[in-house]
Amino acid sequence: SSELTQDPAVSVALGQTVRITCQGVSLRTYYANWYQQRPGLAPLLVIFAKDNRPSGIPDRFSGSSSGSTASLTITGAQAEDEADYYCSSRDSSGNQWVFGGGTKLTVL
Amino acid sequence: EVHLVESGGGLVQPGGSLKLSCAASGFAFSGSTMHWVRQASGNGLEWVGRMRSKANAYATAYAASVKGRFTISRDDSKNTAYLQMNSLKTEDTAVYYCTPLGYSYEKWGQGTLVTVSS
């Protein structure tokens, strides 16, 4: 079982805002990273170290954290944002990494 | 530009061995911790293990599911990471990725498919 918990599925209307959450005890100590994975493709880093966007990632993607919950927010969701989203972080020991179970985002 | 190419996957019988390679370019490979992550078909991402840099004594860590069976190594002169997989089980069937997890320049290759079946 994953030490990071995500809702299995979330939906959002085109152009609206959606928040995807990730819960885990280790998030009180370590930052979360967020990944987008479209079908048949490798994961793509969209947020690292809680709230930083890599070069080339649209600014509609943002990250935040409070207590044991990290969040990925997409402001003005686009059709191409429909994908699986995963969070990752170190585990409670700090020596290993873990991934959340993933959230399937549907853009309506 | 960061580029990662995994290779060495294939079909292997249960109990067999396989060695994967990961050729990296476009970033400071020798100073980066390199991770292996796998994904079984239709499933989520699973962290396999990591090897730190020479400055951190090439320290390794592994997921409980592979500890004692898998070994990560690296050749900084070739900018290449390796994953030696022994005593393979059917549940090890997955696409295997290598990546400098957690860095701002993190990228993923297309992965290499390992199928463990008789």
mmCIF file of C-alpha atoms in Angstrom:
data_model
loop_
_atom_site.group_PDB
_atom_site.id
_atom_site.type_symbol
_atom_site.label_atom_id
_atom_site.label_comp_id
_atom_site.label_asym_id
_atom_site.label_seq_id
_atom_site.Cartn_x
_atom_site.Cartn_y
_atom_site.Cartn_z
ATOM 1 C CA SER A 1 0.000 0.000 0.000
ATOM 2 C CA SER A 2 1.120 3.541 -0.773
ATOM 3 C CA GLU A 3 2.057 5.934 2.009
ATOM 4 C CA LEU A 4 0.586 8.705 -0.142
ATOM 5 C CA THR A 5 -3.173 8.687 -0.727
ATOM 6 C CA GLN A 6 -4.942 10.217 -3.734
ATOM 7 C CA ASP A 7 -8.554 10.197 -4.865
ATOM 8 C CA PRO A 8 -8.851 7.684 -7.734
ATOM 9 C CA ALA A 9 -10.779 10.006 -10.037
ATOM 10 C CA VAL A 10 -11.696 13.668 -10.357
ATOM 11 C CA SER A 11 -13.570 15.545 -13.069
ATOM 12 C CA VAL A 12 -13.638 19.204 -14.078
ATOM 13 C CA ALA A 13 -15.544 21.221 -16.642
ATOM 14 C CA LEU A 14 -13.501 22.755 -19.440
ATOM 15 C CA GLY A 15 -12.029 26.079 -18.318
ATOM 16 C CA GLN A 16 -12.800 25.542 -14.654
ATOM 17 C CA THR A 17 -10.427 25.025 -11.729
ATOM 18 C CA VAL A 18 -9.670 21.655 -10.194
ATOM 19 C CA ARG A 19 -7.628 20.631 -7.169
ATOM 20 C CA ILE A 20 -6.036 17.203 -6.861
ATOM 21 C CA THR A 21 -4.875 16.240 -3.391
ATOM 22 C CA CYS A 22 -2.285 13.911 -1.919
ATOM 23 C CA GLN A 23 -2.254 12.939 1.755
ATOM 24 C CA GLY A 24 0.562 11.415 3.733
ATOM 25 C CA VAL A 25 2.389 11.763 7.031
ATOM 26 C CA SER A 26 5.720 12.266 5.283
ATOM 27 C CA LEU A 27 4.361 15.411 3.609
ATOM 28 C CA ARG A 28 4.661 17.176 6.942
ATOM 29 C CA THR A 29 8.435 16.899 6.472
ATOM 30 C CA TYR A 30 9.121 16.482 2.748
ATOM 31 C CA TYR A 31 7.960 18.328 -0.345
ATOM 32 C CA ALA A 32 5.721 16.725 -2.938
ATOM 33 C CA ASN A 33 6.348 16.466 -6.650
ATOM 34 C CA TRP A 34 3.538 16.089 -9.169
ATOM 35 C CA TYR A 35 3.459 14.183 -12.450
ATOM 36 C CA GLN A 36 1.147 14.127 -15.423
ATOM 37 C CA GLN A 37 0.898 10.911 -17.417
ATOM 38 C CA ARG A 38 -1.092 10.736 -20.616
ATOM 39 C CA PRO A 39 -2.010 7.286 -22.011
ATOM 40 C CA GLY A 40 0.935 5.478 -23.520
ATOM 41 C CA LEU A 41 3.433 8.142 -22.501
ATOM 42 C CA ALA A 42 6.062 8.473 -19.783
ATOM 43 C CA PRO A 43 5.318 10.607 -16.727
ATOM 44 C CA LEU A 44 6.030 14.318 -16.994
ATOM 45 C CA LEU A 45 7.077 16.405 -13.998
ATOM 46 C CA VAL A 46 4.688 19.359 -13.644
ATOM 47 C CA ILE A 47 5.468 20.548 -10.106
ATOM 48 C CA PHE A 48 8.574 19.925 -8.008
ATOM 49 C CA ALA A 49 9.449 20.787 -4.437
ATOM 50 C CA LYS A 50 5.868 21.656 -3.514
ATOM 51 C CA ASP A 51 5.206 24.706 -5.719
ATOM 52 C CA ASN A 52 7.804 25.032 -8.480
ATOM 53 C CA ARG A 53 7.105 24.566 -12.172
ATOM 54 C CA PRO A 54 9.775 23.129 -14.475
ATOM 55 C CA SER A 55 10.557 25.012 -17.626
ATOM 56 C CA GLY A 56 7.854 24.584 -20.238
ATOM 57 C CA ILE A 57 5.004 23.742 -17.879
ATOM 58 C CA PRO A 58 2.044 26.139 -18.280
ATOM 59 C CA ASP A 59 1.399 28.497 -15.398
ATOM 60 C CA ARG A 60 -2.126 27.132 -14.967
ATOM 61 C CA PHE A 61 -0.448 24.350 -12.974
ATOM 62 C CA SER A 62 0.388 25.241 -9.375
ATOM 63 C CA GLY A 63 1.245 23.383 -6.201
ATOM 64 C CA SER A 64 0.691 23.985 -2.519
ATOM 65 C CA SER A 65 0.883 22.184 0.779
ATOM 66 C CA SER A 66 -0.689 22.328 4.207
ATOM 67 C CA GLY A 67 0.108 19.913 6.998
ATOM 68 C CA SER A 68 0.005 16.374 5.655
ATOM 69 C CA THR A 69 -1.770 17.321 2.415
ATOM 70 C CA ALA A 70 -0.206 18.475 -0.843
ATOM 71 C CA SER A 71 -2.328 19.836 -3.663
ATOM 72 C CA LEU A 72 -2.018 20.302 -7.399
ATOM 73 C CA THR A 73 -4.304 22.977 -8.799
ATOM 74 C CA ILE A 74 -5.105 23.435 -12.470
ATOM 75 C CA THR A 75 -6.649 26.861 -13.074
ATOM 76 C CA GLY A 76 -8.622 26.915 -16.304
ATOM 77 C CA ALA A 77 -8.379 23.228 -17.199
ATOM 78 C CA GLN A 78 -7.838 22.405 -20.873
ATOM 79 C CA ALA A 79 -8.800 19.305 -22.793
ATOM 80 C CA GLU A 80 -5.149 18.289 -23.023
ATOM 81 C CA ASP A 81 -4.935 18.216 -19.233
ATOM 82 C CA GLU A 82 -6.990 15.019 -19.180
ATOM 83 C CA ALA A 83 -4.521 12.481 -17.803
ATOM 84 C CA ASP A 84 -3.443 10.551 -14.736
ATOM 85 C CA TYR A 85 -1.742 12.621 -12.047
ATOM 86 C CA TYR A 86 0.640 11.217 -9.459
ATOM 87 C CA CYS A 87 2.234 12.755 -6.405
ATOM 88 C CA SER A 88 5.556 11.587 -5.016
ATOM 89 C CA SER A 89 7.723 12.330 -2.029
ATOM 90 C CA ARG A 90 10.125 10.690 0.351
ATOM 91 C CA ASP A 91 8.635 8.244 2.828
ATOM 92 C CA SER A 92 8.567 8.859 6.562
ATOM 93 C CA SER A 93 12.111 7.526 6.972
ATOM 94 C CA GLY A 94 13.401 9.928 4.345
ATOM 95 C CA ASN A 95 15.445 7.138 2.823
ATOM 96 C CA GLN A 96 13.004 5.943 0.201
ATOM 97 C CA TRP A 97 10.547 7.500 -2.210
ATOM 98 C CA VAL A 98 6.884 6.712 -2.664
ATOM 99 C CA PHE A 99 4.202 7.528 -5.192
ATOM 100 C CA GLY A 100 0.541 8.106 -4.630
ATOM 101 C CA GLY A 101 -1.897 5.741 -6.288
ATOM 102 C CA GLY A 102 -2.751 8.299 -8.957
ATOM 103 C CA THR A 103 -5.786 10.404 -9.815
ATOM 104 C CA LYS A 104 -7.506 10.108 -13.177
ATOM 105 C CA LEU A 105 -8.585 13.576 -14.277
ATOM 106 C CA THR A 106 -11.446 13.855 -16.729
ATOM 107 C CA VAL A 107 -12.091 17.191 -18.443
ATOM 108 C CA LEU A 108 -15.773 17.467 -19.343
ATOM 109 C CA GLU B 1 18.294 19.039 -23.114
ATOM 110 C CA VAL B 2 17.900 16.190 -20.644
ATOM 111 C CA HIS B 3 17.616 12.831 -22.352
ATOM 112 C CA LEU B 4 17.258 9.365 -20.855
ATOM 113 C CA VAL B 5 17.210 6.100 -22.783
ATOM 114 C CA GLU B 6 16.451 2.834 -21.016
ATOM 115 C CA SER B 7 17.322 -0.483 -22.642
ATOM 116 C CA GLY B 8 17.804 -4.155 -21.878
ATOM 117 C CA GLY B 9 14.223 -5.210 -21.295
ATOM 118 C CA GLY B 10 12.700 -8.363 -22.681
ATOM 119 C CA LEU B 11 11.064 -11.675 -21.886
ATOM 120 C CA VAL B 12 12.583 -13.728 -19.076
ATOM 121 C CA GLN B 13 11.400 -16.792 -17.205
ATOM 122 C CA PRO B 14 10.561 -16.693 -13.499
ATOM 123 C CA GLY B 15 13.729 -17.065 -11.476
ATOM 124 C CA GLY B 16 15.817 -15.562 -14.253
ATOM 125 C CA SER B 17 17.962 -12.442 -14.428
ATOM 126 C CA LEU B 18 18.103 -9.317 -16.534
ATOM 127 C CA LYS B 19 20.243 -6.182 -16.517
ATOM 128 C CA LEU B 20 18.772 -2.866 -17.582
ATOM 129 C CA SER B 21 20.779 0.160 -18.696
ATOM 130 C CA CYS B 22 19.938 3.844 -18.629
ATOM 131 C CA ALA B 23 21.981 6.202 -20.807
ATOM 132 C CA ALA B 24 21.701 9.819 -19.674
ATOM 133 C CA SER B 25 22.674 13.128 -21.231
ATOM 134 C CA GLY B 26 22.044 16.846 -20.861
ATOM 135 C CA PHE B 27 22.598 17.190 -17.127
ATOM 136 C CA ALA B 28 25.245 16.653 -14.449
ATOM 137 C CA PHE B 29 24.798 12.890 -14.240
ATOM 138 C CA SER B 30 27.734 12.274 -11.914
ATOM 139 C CA GLY B 31 26.322 14.656 -9.312
ATOM 140 C CA SER B 32 22.760 13.365 -9.491
ATOM 141 C CA THR B 33 20.973 10.656 -7.541
ATOM 142 C CA MET B 34 19.509 8.241 -10.060
ATOM 143 C CA HIS B 35 16.293 6.354 -9.407
ATOM 144 C CA TRP B 36 14.505 3.447 -11.011
ATOM 145 C CA VAL B 37 10.705 3.445 -11.117
ATOM 146 C CA ARG B 38 8.420 0.820 -12.619
ATOM 147 C CA GLN B 39 4.841 0.656 -13.817
ATOM 148 C CA ALA B 40 2.888 -2.507 -14.410
ATOM 149 C CA SER B 41 0.317 -2.337 -17.176
ATOM 150 C CA GLY B 42 -2.773 -0.476 -16.019
ATOM 151 C CA ASN B 43 -1.222 0.255 -12.643
ATOM 152 C CA GLY B 44 0.400 3.203 -10.933
ATOM 153 C CA LEU B 45 4.030 4.147 -10.485
ATOM 154 C CA GLU B 46 6.196 2.174 -8.059
ATOM 155 C CA TRP B 47 9.564 3.400 -6.809
ATOM 156 C CA VAL B 48 12.165 0.642 -7.146
ATOM 157 C CA GLY B 49 15.354 2.142 -5.761
ATOM 158 C CA ARG B 50 18.074 4.756 -6.042
ATOM 159 C CA MET B 51 21.805 5.283 -6.052
ATOM 160 C CA ARG B 52 23.319 8.498 -4.806
ATOM 161 C CA SER B 53 26.375 10.229 -6.262
ATOM 162 C CA LYS B 54 30.042 9.562 -5.533
ATOM 163 C CA ALA B 55 29.989 12.522 -3.142
ATOM 164 C CA ASN B 56 27.363 10.601 -1.169
ATOM 165 C CA ALA B 57 29.293 7.337 -1.272
ATOM 166 C CA TYR B 58 27.081 5.844 -4.003
ATOM 167 C CA ALA B 59 24.586 4.951 -1.262
ATOM 168 C CA THR B 60 21.697 2.769 -2.380
ATOM 169 C CA ALA B 61 18.176 2.183 -1.132
ATOM 170 C CA TYR B 62 15.530 -0.215 -2.404
ATOM 171 C CA ALA B 63 11.827 -0.821 -2.097
ATOM 172 C CA ALA B 64 10.935 -3.756 0.130
ATOM 173 C CA SER B 65 9.474 -5.603 -2.860
ATOM 174 C CA VAL B 66 12.861 -5.824 -4.609
ATOM 175 C CA LYS B 67 15.401 -5.633 -1.797
ATOM 176 C CA GLY B 68 17.870 -8.492 -1.956
ATOM 177 C CA ARG B 69 17.002 -9.268 -5.571
ATOM 178 C CA PHE B 70 17.715 -6.027 -7.434
ATOM 179 C CA THR B 71 20.985 -4.047 -7.473
ATOM 180 C CA ILE B 72 21.536 -0.554 -8.806
ATOM 181 C CA SER B 73 24.935 0.550 -10.075
ATOM 182 C CA ARG B 74 26.317 3.362 -12.197
ATOM 183 C CA ASP B 75 29.250 4.257 -14.414
ATOM 184 C CA ASP B 76 29.747 8.021 -14.249
ATOM 185 C CA SER B 77 32.363 7.867 -17.015
ATOM 186 C CA LYS B 78 29.625 6.618 -19.351
ATOM 187 C CA ASN B 79 26.737 8.626 -17.839
ATOM 188 C CA THR B 80 24.924 5.327 -17.439
ATOM 189 C CA ALA B 81 22.919 3.745 -14.635
ATOM 190 C CA TYR B 82 22.125 0.056 -14.360
ATOM 191 C CA LEU B 83 19.527 -2.146 -12.704
ATOM 192 C CA GLN B 84 20.538 -5.768 -12.176
ATOM 193 C CA MET B 85 17.449 -7.866 -11.554
ATOM 194 C CA ASN B 86 17.796 -11.401 -10.182
ATOM 195 C CA SER B 87 15.306 -14.026 -9.015
ATOM 196 C CA LEU B 88 12.647 -12.382 -11.134
ATOM 197 C CA LYS B 89 8.988 -12.981 -10.340
ATOM 198 C CA THR B 90 5.898 -12.621 -12.514
ATOM 199 C CA GLU B 91 4.936 -9.583 -10.440
ATOM 200 C CA ASP B 92 8.109 -7.810 -11.618
ATOM 201 C CA THR B 93 6.545 -7.497 -15.079
ATOM 202 C CA ALA B 94 6.434 -3.775 -15.825
ATOM 203 C CA VAL B 95 7.889 -0.884 -17.785
ATOM 204 C CA TYR B 96 11.041 0.263 -16.025
ATOM 205 C CA TYR B 97 12.124 3.897 -16.034
ATOM 206 C CA CYS B 98 15.232 5.628 -14.746
ATOM 207 C CA THR B 99 15.101 9.263 -13.724
ATOM 208 C CA PRO B 100 16.879 11.916 -11.626
ATOM 209 C CA LEU B 101 13.855 12.109 -9.349
ATOM 210 C CA GLY B 102 13.112 15.372 -7.591
ATOM 211 C CA TYR B 103 15.492 17.677 -9.460
ATOM 212 C CA SER B 104 14.239 20.691 -11.413
ATOM 213 C CA TYR B 105 15.668 19.131 -14.589
ATOM 214 C CA GLU B 106 13.956 15.795 -13.987
ATOM 215 C CA LYS B 107 12.865 14.014 -17.137
ATOM 216 C CA TRP B 108 11.754 10.473 -17.913
ATOM 217 C CA GLY B 109 12.685 8.289 -20.855
ATOM 218 C CA GLN B 110 10.249 6.005 -22.622
ATOM 219 C CA GLY B 111 11.156 3.089 -20.385
ATOM 220 C CA THR B 112 11.961 -0.515 -21.175
ATOM 221 C CA LEU B 113 9.469 -3.375 -20.860
ATOM 222 C CA VAL B 114 10.346 -6.374 -18.721
ATOM 223 C CA THR B 115 8.061 -9.398 -19.006
ATOM 224 C CA VAL B 116 8.513 -12.264 -16.582
ATOM 225 C CA SER B 117 6.653 -15.287 -17.829
ATOM 226 C CA SER B 118 7.112 -18.979 -18.498
#
